[in-house]
Structure formats: C-alpha cells, structure tokens
Amino acid sequence: MEKVTIAEKLSLFNDHWNPRIVGELNGQHVKLAKFQGEFVWHKHDNEDEMFLVVSGQFNMEFRDRTVVLKENEFLIVPRGVEHRPVAEHEVSVLLFEPASTLNTGNAEKSELTRDTLDTI
Amino acid sequence: MEKVTIAEKLSLFNDHWNPRIVGELNGQHVKLAKFQGEFVWHKHDNEDEMFLVVSGQFNMEFRDRTVVLKENEFLIVPRGVEHRPVAEHEVSVLLFEPASTLNTGNAEKSELTRDTLDTI
C-alpha cells in the first residue's frame, strides 16, 4: 500500500500506445500511457474505459464526432462504442478500465496490440 | 458521452466530505470531493478505494503510519484497512470506487455520513 506519484511513473517509459499498470482495485486496472499519432479504430464489447489527460491533449474520434481532451479532463467511453484516439503531439493519459481490457479491443491484432502489460 | 472538466465540476460545490458523482463505469463511480479537517476512522469491508489528489495535499492516516498525498499522487486503500483522511488545508480529491461505497464505511452513522450522493 504505497502511494503512486504519477510523474515518477511516467518518467519510467517513453514508448507510445503501451499502457503500464500502476494500480489495481476492485478488478479494475489503473494504467498510464503515452499516446502519439493515430491509434486503430476499435471497441470493447464488455468494458467501459476512462481516459484522463495528465499532460498534453488528444482527440478522441468517434464515428460521428470528435472530442478534444485536454489536461485534467476525462472521458468515459462506454462498451460497444467505436473510438480512435489520435494525438498530434505526445500526451500522457491515465486509464481506468477492467483488468480484462485489451488495448486494441475488437480490432484485428497488430503491432499495436499489447497482450500483456508491465506493472511499474 | 460528454467529457468532464475537473476544475469546472469542482467549482460547483464548496462543502467538505460530501463527494459528488462525476462519472460511472463498470459499476464504479468516479467522484470529486473536497476535504478539510479530520474525517472519521473507518474501513470498507467490500470495496477498495482510490484517492487521487487534484490540488492541495492531505494525510491518509492508518493505524500504524501516515501517507502524505500531494497533487498528482494517488493511493489505493484496500478493503478492510482502517483509514482516516486528515487535511490541514482544503484539498480536492478524485475518488474511484465501487458504486456501493458509503463514505463512512463501517463507522457509526454520523453527520459526516452521505447515504445518497448528488451527480453533477
């Protein structure tokens, strides 16, 4: 039961689209990730996902609109809703989602897929 | 599916120890609260709780030690562990916990207990 300093954890990695687990509670994971560029369109059939911007900003694209997310803003993407995060510049994001969540959801597995995540 | 700007939500209330619901996902609530002063000792038998400091700082007291939590730091308090938040000055905190969580846990109900929470 140690506190987590978000900035410290973010200093431990530099790659994009590769979430790290930084906490677990009630079957949910708290993750930190850095996004840059375009991710793949996908959805999660059984998991709602929360994205909280720690620094920077990114666009969460939906099929019919785009939500711009800036520092200290968050968005909950309900299960079943197709989405695609796009970050023009690097952004640091805190994620809350069930431990079962695969980053690329229902999309065909690709070099972006992370089947296992490191805990830091 | 609207984004939440944390500072905007925090500007909507000023009372202490009265969490507001600002999001729900996977049976969990995202809450915002302002703490000042001493809360009551309590535990939650079935819920792990996450406390993320948005601004300010507070002490999370345990029976055997105290964790000082500052801005952009978080702590997960596992179910069953007695704890007491104490804030010398006002602190704004984001909470992540099951929707079933009662703020005063197993402590005798008091004027600090919030049986129902507003969603803002």
PDB file of N, CA and C in Angstrom, chain A residues 6-70:
ATOM      1  N   ILE A   6       2.422  10.089 -10.055  1.00  0.00           N
ATOM      2  CA  ILE A   6       2.198   9.880 -11.484  1.00  0.00           C
ATOM      3  C   ILE A   6       3.404  10.301 -12.320  1.00  0.00           C
ATOM      4  N   ALA A   7       3.988  11.455 -12.014  1.00  0.00           N
ATOM      5  CA  ALA A   7       5.130  11.943 -12.804  1.00  0.00           C
ATOM      6  C   ALA A   7       6.306  10.968 -12.747  1.00  0.00           C
ATOM      7  N   GLU A   8       6.507  10.376 -11.585  1.00  0.00           N
ATOM      8  CA  GLU A   8       7.613   9.401 -11.450  1.00  0.00           C
ATOM      9  C   GLU A   8       7.384   8.196 -12.349  1.00  0.00           C
ATOM     10  N   LYS A   9       6.173   7.700 -12.328  1.00  0.00           N
ATOM     11  CA  LYS A   9       5.858   6.522 -13.156  1.00  0.00           C
ATOM     12  C   LYS A   9       5.999   6.869 -14.646  1.00  0.00           C
ATOM     13  N   LEU A  10       5.558   8.062 -15.023  1.00  0.00           N
ATOM     14  CA  LEU A  10       5.649   8.447 -16.438  1.00  0.00           C
ATOM     15  C   LEU A  10       7.103   8.589 -16.895  1.00  0.00           C
ATOM     16  N   SER A  11       7.992   8.883 -15.960  1.00  0.00           N
ATOM     17  CA  SER A  11       9.407   9.047 -16.329  1.00  0.00           C
ATOM     18  C   SER A  11      10.070   7.707 -16.629  1.00  0.00           C
ATOM     19  N   LEU A  12       9.383   6.609 -16.343  1.00  0.00           N
ATOM     20  CA  LEU A  12       9.987   5.277 -16.489  1.00  0.00           C
ATOM     21  C   LEU A  12       9.843   4.692 -17.884  1.00  0.00           C
ATOM     22  N   PHE A  13       9.062   5.340 -18.746  1.00  0.00           N
ATOM     23  CA  PHE A  13       8.914   4.793 -20.098  1.00  0.00           C
ATOM     24  C   PHE A  13       8.685   5.920 -21.100  1.00  0.00           C
ATOM     25  N   ASN A  14       8.988   5.599 -22.356  1.00  0.00           N
ATOM     26  CA  ASN A  14       8.882   6.612 -23.402  1.00  0.00           C
ATOM     27  C   ASN A  14       8.134   6.148 -24.642  1.00  0.00           C
ATOM     28  N   ASP A  15       7.784   4.882 -24.690  1.00  0.00           N
ATOM     29  CA  ASP A  15       7.116   4.398 -25.897  1.00  0.00           C
ATOM     30  C   ASP A  15       5.630   4.762 -25.890  1.00  0.00           C
ATOM     31  N   HIS A  16       5.055   4.690 -27.073  1.00  0.00           N
ATOM     32  CA  HIS A  16       3.661   5.106 -27.243  1.00  0.00           C
ATOM     33  C   HIS A  16       2.740   3.889 -27.378  1.00  0.00           C
ATOM     34  N   TRP A  17       1.506   4.085 -26.944  1.00  0.00           N
ATOM     35  CA  TRP A  17       0.455   3.053 -27.095  1.00  0.00           C
ATOM     36  C   TRP A  17       0.795   1.765 -26.359  1.00  0.00           C
ATOM     37  N   ASN A  18       1.519   1.884 -25.274  1.00  0.00           N
ATOM     38  CA  ASN A  18       1.911   0.711 -24.499  1.00  0.00           C
ATOM     39  C   ASN A  18       1.633   0.993 -23.019  1.00  0.00           C
ATOM     40  N   PRO A  19       0.380   0.815 -22.610  1.00  0.00           N
ATOM     41  CA  PRO A  19      -0.006   1.176 -21.241  1.00  0.00           C
ATOM     42  C   PRO A  19       0.735   0.342 -20.201  1.00  0.00           C
ATOM     43  N   ARG A  20       1.078   0.985 -19.098  1.00  0.00           N
ATOM     44  CA  ARG A  20       1.633   0.290 -17.938  1.00  0.00           C
ATOM     45  C   ARG A  20       0.595   0.276 -16.823  1.00  0.00           C
ATOM     46  N   ILE A  21       0.574  -0.817 -16.098  1.00  0.00           N
ATOM     47  CA  ILE A  21      -0.314  -0.927 -14.947  1.00  0.00           C
ATOM     48  C   ILE A  21       0.353  -0.257 -13.745  1.00  0.00           C
ATOM     49  N   VAL A  22      -0.375   0.652 -13.119  1.00  0.00           N
ATOM     50  CA  VAL A  22       0.168   1.344 -11.939  1.00  0.00           C
ATOM     51  C   VAL A  22      -0.723   1.158 -10.709  1.00  0.00           C
ATOM     52  N   GLY A  23      -1.806   0.427 -10.860  1.00  0.00           N
ATOM     53  CA  GLY A  23      -2.654   0.173  -9.705  1.00  0.00           C
ATOM     54  C   GLY A  23      -3.754  -0.806 -10.066  1.00  0.00           C
ATOM     55  N   GLU A  24      -4.300  -1.461  -9.053  1.00  0.00           N
ATOM     56  CA  GLU A  24      -5.401  -2.393  -9.278  1.00  0.00           C
ATOM     57  C   GLU A  24      -6.348  -2.294  -8.094  1.00  0.00           C
ATOM     58  N   LEU A  25      -7.641  -2.220  -8.390  1.00  0.00           N
ATOM     59  CA  LEU A  25      -8.650  -2.194  -7.329  1.00  0.00           C
ATOM     60  C   LEU A  25      -9.973  -2.670  -7.886  1.00  0.00           C
ATOM     61  N   ASN A  26     -10.634  -3.510  -7.104  1.00  0.00           N
ATOM     62  CA  ASN A  26     -11.967  -3.981  -7.478  1.00  0.00           C
ATOM     63  C   ASN A  26     -12.017  -4.571  -8.887  1.00  0.00           C
ATOM     64  N   GLY A  27     -10.960  -5.261  -9.267  1.00  0.00           N
ATOM     65  CA  GLY A  27     -10.936  -5.880 -10.591  1.00  0.00           C
ATOM     66  C   GLY A  27     -10.655  -4.922 -11.726  1.00  0.00           C
ATOM     67  N   GLN A  28     -10.378  -3.688 -11.381  1.00  0.00           N
ATOM     68  CA  GLN A  28     -10.065  -2.666 -12.378  1.00  0.00           C
ATOM     69  C   GLN A  28      -8.562  -2.374 -12.344  1.00  0.00           C
ATOM     70  N   HIS A  29      -8.045  -1.968 -13.487  1.00  0.00           N
ATOM     71  CA  HIS A  29      -6.667  -1.507 -13.532  1.00  0.00           C
ATOM     72  C   HIS A  29      -6.599   0.008 -13.687  1.00  0.00           C
ATOM     73  N   VAL A  30      -5.622   0.586 -13.030  1.00  0.00           N
ATOM     74  CA  VAL A  30      -5.228   1.960 -13.287  1.00  0.00           C
ATOM     75  C   VAL A  30      -3.968   1.861 -14.133  1.00  0.00           C
ATOM     76  N   LYS A  31      -3.982   2.524 -15.280  1.00  0.00           N
ATOM     77  CA  LYS A  31      -2.845   2.434 -16.190  1.00  0.00           C
ATOM     78  C   LYS A  31      -2.372   3.827 -16.544  1.00  0.00           C
ATOM     79  N   LEU A  32      -1.108   3.916 -16.931  1.00  0.00           N
ATOM     80  CA  LEU A  32      -0.579   5.149 -17.514  1.00  0.00           C
ATOM     81  C   LEU A  32      -0.068   4.817 -18.905  1.00  0.00           C
ATOM     82  N   ALA A  33      -0.327   5.718 -19.846  1.00  0.00           N
ATOM     83  CA  ALA A  33       0.132   5.506 -21.216  1.00  0.00           C
ATOM     84  C   ALA A  33       0.516   6.832 -21.831  1.00  0.00           C
ATOM     85  N   LYS A  34       1.384   6.744 -22.834  1.00  0.00           N
ATOM     86  CA  LYS A  34       1.700   7.906 -23.668  1.00  0.00           C
ATOM     87  C   LYS A  34       1.189   7.613 -25.075  1.00  0.00           C
ATOM     88  N   PHE A  35       0.477   8.572 -25.605  1.00  0.00           N
ATOM     89  CA  PHE A  35      -0.064   8.433 -26.957  1.00  0.00           C
ATOM     90  C   PHE A  35       0.647   9.423 -27.864  1.00  0.00           C
ATOM     91  N   GLN A  36       0.929   8.985 -29.073  1.00  0.00           N
ATOM     92  CA  GLN A  36       1.323   9.936 -30.122  1.00  0.00           C
ATOM     93  C   GLN A  36       1.012   9.305 -31.463  1.00  0.00           C
ATOM     94  N   GLY A  37       0.384  10.088 -32.338  1.00  0.00           N
ATOM     95  CA  GLY A  37      -0.016   9.564 -33.639  1.00  0.00           C
ATOM     96  C   GLY A  37      -1.442   9.046 -33.592  1.00  0.00           C
ATOM     97  N   GLU A  38      -1.745   8.167 -34.558  1.00  0.00           N
ATOM     98  CA  GLU A  38      -3.107   7.646 -34.694  1.00  0.00           C
ATOM     99  C   GLU A  38      -3.158   6.206 -34.210  1.00  0.00           C
ATOM    100  N   PHE A  39      -4.130   5.908 -33.391  1.00  0.00           N
ATOM    101  CA  PHE A  39      -4.349   4.524 -32.977  1.00  0.00           C
ATOM    102  C   PHE A  39      -5.295   3.866 -33.984  1.00  0.00           C
ATOM    103  N   VAL A  40      -5.735   2.668 -33.722  1.00  0.00           N
ATOM    104  CA  VAL A  40      -6.681   1.974 -34.616  1.00  0.00           C
ATOM    105  C   VAL A  40      -8.111   2.150 -34.107  1.00  0.00           C
ATOM    106  N   TRP A  41      -9.037   2.144 -35.036  1.00  0.00           N
ATOM    107  CA  TRP A  41     -10.451   2.106 -34.668  1.00  0.00           C
ATOM    108  C   TRP A  41     -10.745   0.791 -33.972  1.00  0.00           C
ATOM    109  N   HIS A  42     -11.436   0.857 -32.853  1.00  0.00           N
ATOM    110  CA  HIS A  42     -11.808  -0.362 -32.142  1.00  0.00           C
ATOM    111  C   HIS A  42     -12.916  -0.054 -31.147  1.00  0.00           C
ATOM    112  N   LYS A  43     -13.459  -1.126 -30.573  1.00  0.00           N
ATOM    113  CA  LYS A  43     -14.403  -1.006 -29.465  1.00  0.00           C
ATOM    114  C   LYS A  43     -14.148  -2.146 -28.508  1.00  0.00           C
ATOM    115  N   HIS A  44     -14.696  -2.023 -27.322  1.00  0.00           N
ATOM    116  CA  HIS A  44     -14.602  -3.079 -26.313  1.00  0.00           C
ATOM    117  C   HIS A  44     -16.020  -3.545 -26.025  1.00  0.00           C
ATOM    118  N   ASP A  45     -16.281  -4.820 -26.251  1.00  0.00           N
ATOM    119  CA  ASP A  45     -17.661  -5.296 -26.111  1.00  0.00           C
ATOM    120  C   ASP A  45     -18.132  -5.323 -24.664  1.00  0.00           C
ATOM    121  N   ASN A  46     -17.199  -5.470 -23.733  1.00  0.00           N
ATOM    122  CA  ASN A  46     -17.606  -5.684 -22.331  1.00  0.00           C
ATOM    123  C   ASN A  46     -16.997  -4.714 -21.347  1.00  0.00           C
ATOM    124  N   GLU A  47     -16.279  -3.718 -21.829  1.00  0.00           N
ATOM    125  CA  GLU A  47     -15.593  -2.831 -20.897  1.00  0.00           C
ATOM    126  C   GLU A  47     -15.833  -1.364 -21.246  1.00  0.00           C
ATOM    127  N   ASP A  48     -16.222  -0.596 -20.231  1.00  0.00           N
ATOM    128  CA  ASP A  48     -16.192   0.859 -20.343  1.00  0.00           C
ATOM    129  C   ASP A  48     -14.763   1.305 -20.028  1.00  0.00           C
ATOM    130  N   GLU A  49     -14.340   2.373 -20.674  1.00  0.00           N
ATOM    131  CA  GLU A  49     -12.966   2.856 -20.485  1.00  0.00           C
ATOM    132  C   GLU A  49     -12.973   4.335 -20.117  1.00  0.00           C
ATOM    133  N   MET A  50     -12.120   4.690 -19.178  1.00  0.00           N
ATOM    134  CA  MET A  50     -11.978   6.100 -18.821  1.00  0.00           C
ATOM    135  C   MET A  50     -10.584   6.588 -19.193  1.00  0.00           C
ATOM    136  N   PHE A  51     -10.542   7.755 -19.836  1.00  0.00           N
ATOM    137  CA  PHE A  51      -9.296   8.396 -20.252  1.00  0.00           C
ATOM    138  C   PHE A  51      -9.200   9.750 -19.542  1.00  0.00           C
ATOM    139  N   LEU A  52      -8.182   9.924 -18.730  1.00  0.00           N
ATOM    140  CA  LEU A  52      -7.951  11.188 -18.016  1.00  0.00           C
ATOM    141  C   LEU A  52      -6.605  11.743 -18.476  1.00  0.00           C
ATOM    142  N   VAL A  53      -6.616  12.945 -19.016  1.00  0.00           N
ATOM    143  CA  VAL A  53      -5.371  13.523 -19.539  1.00  0.00           C
ATOM    144  C   VAL A  53      -4.534  14.102 -18.401  1.00  0.00           C
ATOM    145  N   VAL A  54      -3.318  13.612 -18.274  1.00  0.00           N
ATOM    146  CA  VAL A  54      -2.381  14.098 -17.263  1.00  0.00           C
ATOM    147  C   VAL A  54      -1.610  15.298 -17.797  1.00  0.00           C
ATOM    148  N   SER A  55      -1.130  15.217 -19.036  1.00  0.00           N
ATOM    149  CA  SER A  55      -0.489  16.374 -19.674  1.00  0.00           C
ATOM    150  C   SER A  55      -0.609  16.242 -21.182  1.00  0.00           C
ATOM    151  N   GLY A  56      -0.731  17.407 -21.833  1.00  0.00           N
ATOM    152  CA  GLY A  56      -0.926  17.417 -23.276  1.00  0.00           C
ATOM    153  C   GLY A  56      -2.407  17.365 -23.626  1.00  0.00           C
ATOM    154  N   GLN A  57      -2.689  17.014 -24.850  1.00  0.00           N
ATOM    155  CA  GLN A  57      -4.084  16.859 -25.269  1.00  0.00           C
ATOM    156  C   GLN A  57      -4.163  15.884 -26.437  1.00  0.00           C
ATOM    157  N   PHE A  58      -5.333  15.317 -26.633  1.00  0.00           N
ATOM    158  CA  PHE A  58      -5.532  14.454 -27.790  1.00  0.00           C
ATOM    159  C   PHE A  58      -6.987  14.500 -28.206  1.00  0.00           C
ATOM    160  N   ASN A  59      -7.244  13.968 -29.377  1.00  0.00           N
ATOM    161  CA  ASN A  59      -8.612  13.874 -29.891  1.00  0.00           C
ATOM    162  C   ASN A  59      -9.112  12.445 -29.743  1.00  0.00           C
ATOM    163  N   MET A  60     -10.286  12.310 -29.155  1.00  0.00           N
ATOM    164  CA  MET A  60     -10.944  11.009 -29.192  1.00  0.00           C
ATOM    165  C   MET A  60     -11.959  11.062 -30.321  1.00  0.00           C
ATOM    166  N   GLU A  61     -11.662  10.302 -31.365  1.00  0.00           N
ATOM    167  CA  GLU A  61     -12.548  10.284 -32.521  1.00  0.00           C
ATOM    168  C   GLU A  61     -13.632   9.223 -32.332  1.00  0.00           C
ATOM    169  N   PHE A  62     -14.851   9.604 -32.648  1.00  0.00           N
ATOM    170  CA  PHE A  62     -15.966   8.661 -32.756  1.00  0.00           C
ATOM    171  C   PHE A  62     -16.407   8.701 -34.212  1.00  0.00           C
ATOM    172  N   ARG A  63     -17.275   7.780 -34.587  1.00  0.00           N
ATOM    173  CA  ARG A  63     -17.675   7.727 -35.996  1.00  0.00           C
ATOM    174  C   ARG A  63     -18.400   8.989 -36.428  1.00  0.00           C
ATOM    175  N   ASP A  64     -19.028   9.677 -35.476  1.00  0.00           N
ATOM    176  CA  ASP A  64     -19.839  10.849 -35.840  1.00  0.00           C
ATOM    177  C   ASP A  64     -19.345  12.162 -35.261  1.00  0.00           C
ATOM    178  N   ARG A  65     -18.268  12.133 -34.479  1.00  0.00           N
ATOM    179  CA  ARG A  65     -17.774  13.386 -33.900  1.00  0.00           C
ATOM    180  C   ARG A  65     -16.430  13.152 -33.245  1.00  0.00           C
ATOM    181  N   THR A  66     -15.818  14.243 -32.830  1.00  0.00           N
ATOM    182  CA  THR A  66     -14.512  14.174 -32.168  1.00  0.00           C
ATOM    183  C   THR A  66     -14.584  14.965 -30.868  1.00  0.00           C
ATOM    184  N   VAL A  67     -14.029  14.395 -29.802  1.00  0.00           N
ATOM    185  CA  VAL A  67     -13.954  15.106 -28.521  1.00  0.00           C
ATOM    186  C   VAL A  67     -12.486  15.434 -28.266  1.00  0.00           C
ATOM    187  N   VAL A  68     -12.197  16.723 -28.059  1.00  0.00           N
ATOM    188  CA  VAL A  68     -10.844  17.169 -27.738  1.00  0.00           C
ATOM    189  C   VAL A  68     -10.670  17.092 -26.222  1.00  0.00           C
ATOM    190  N   LEU A  69      -9.672  16.350 -25.794  1.00  0.00           N
ATOM    191  CA  LEU A  69      -9.444  16.163 -24.355  1.00  0.00           C
ATOM    192  C   LEU A  69      -8.138  16.823 -23.941  1.00  0.00           C
ATOM    193  N   LYS A  70      -8.245  17.736 -22.989  1.00  0.00           N
ATOM    194  CA  LYS A  70      -7.071  18.487 -22.519  1.00  0.00           C
ATOM    195  C   LYS A  70      -6.740  18.094 -21.079  1.00  0.00           C
TER     196      LYS A  70
END
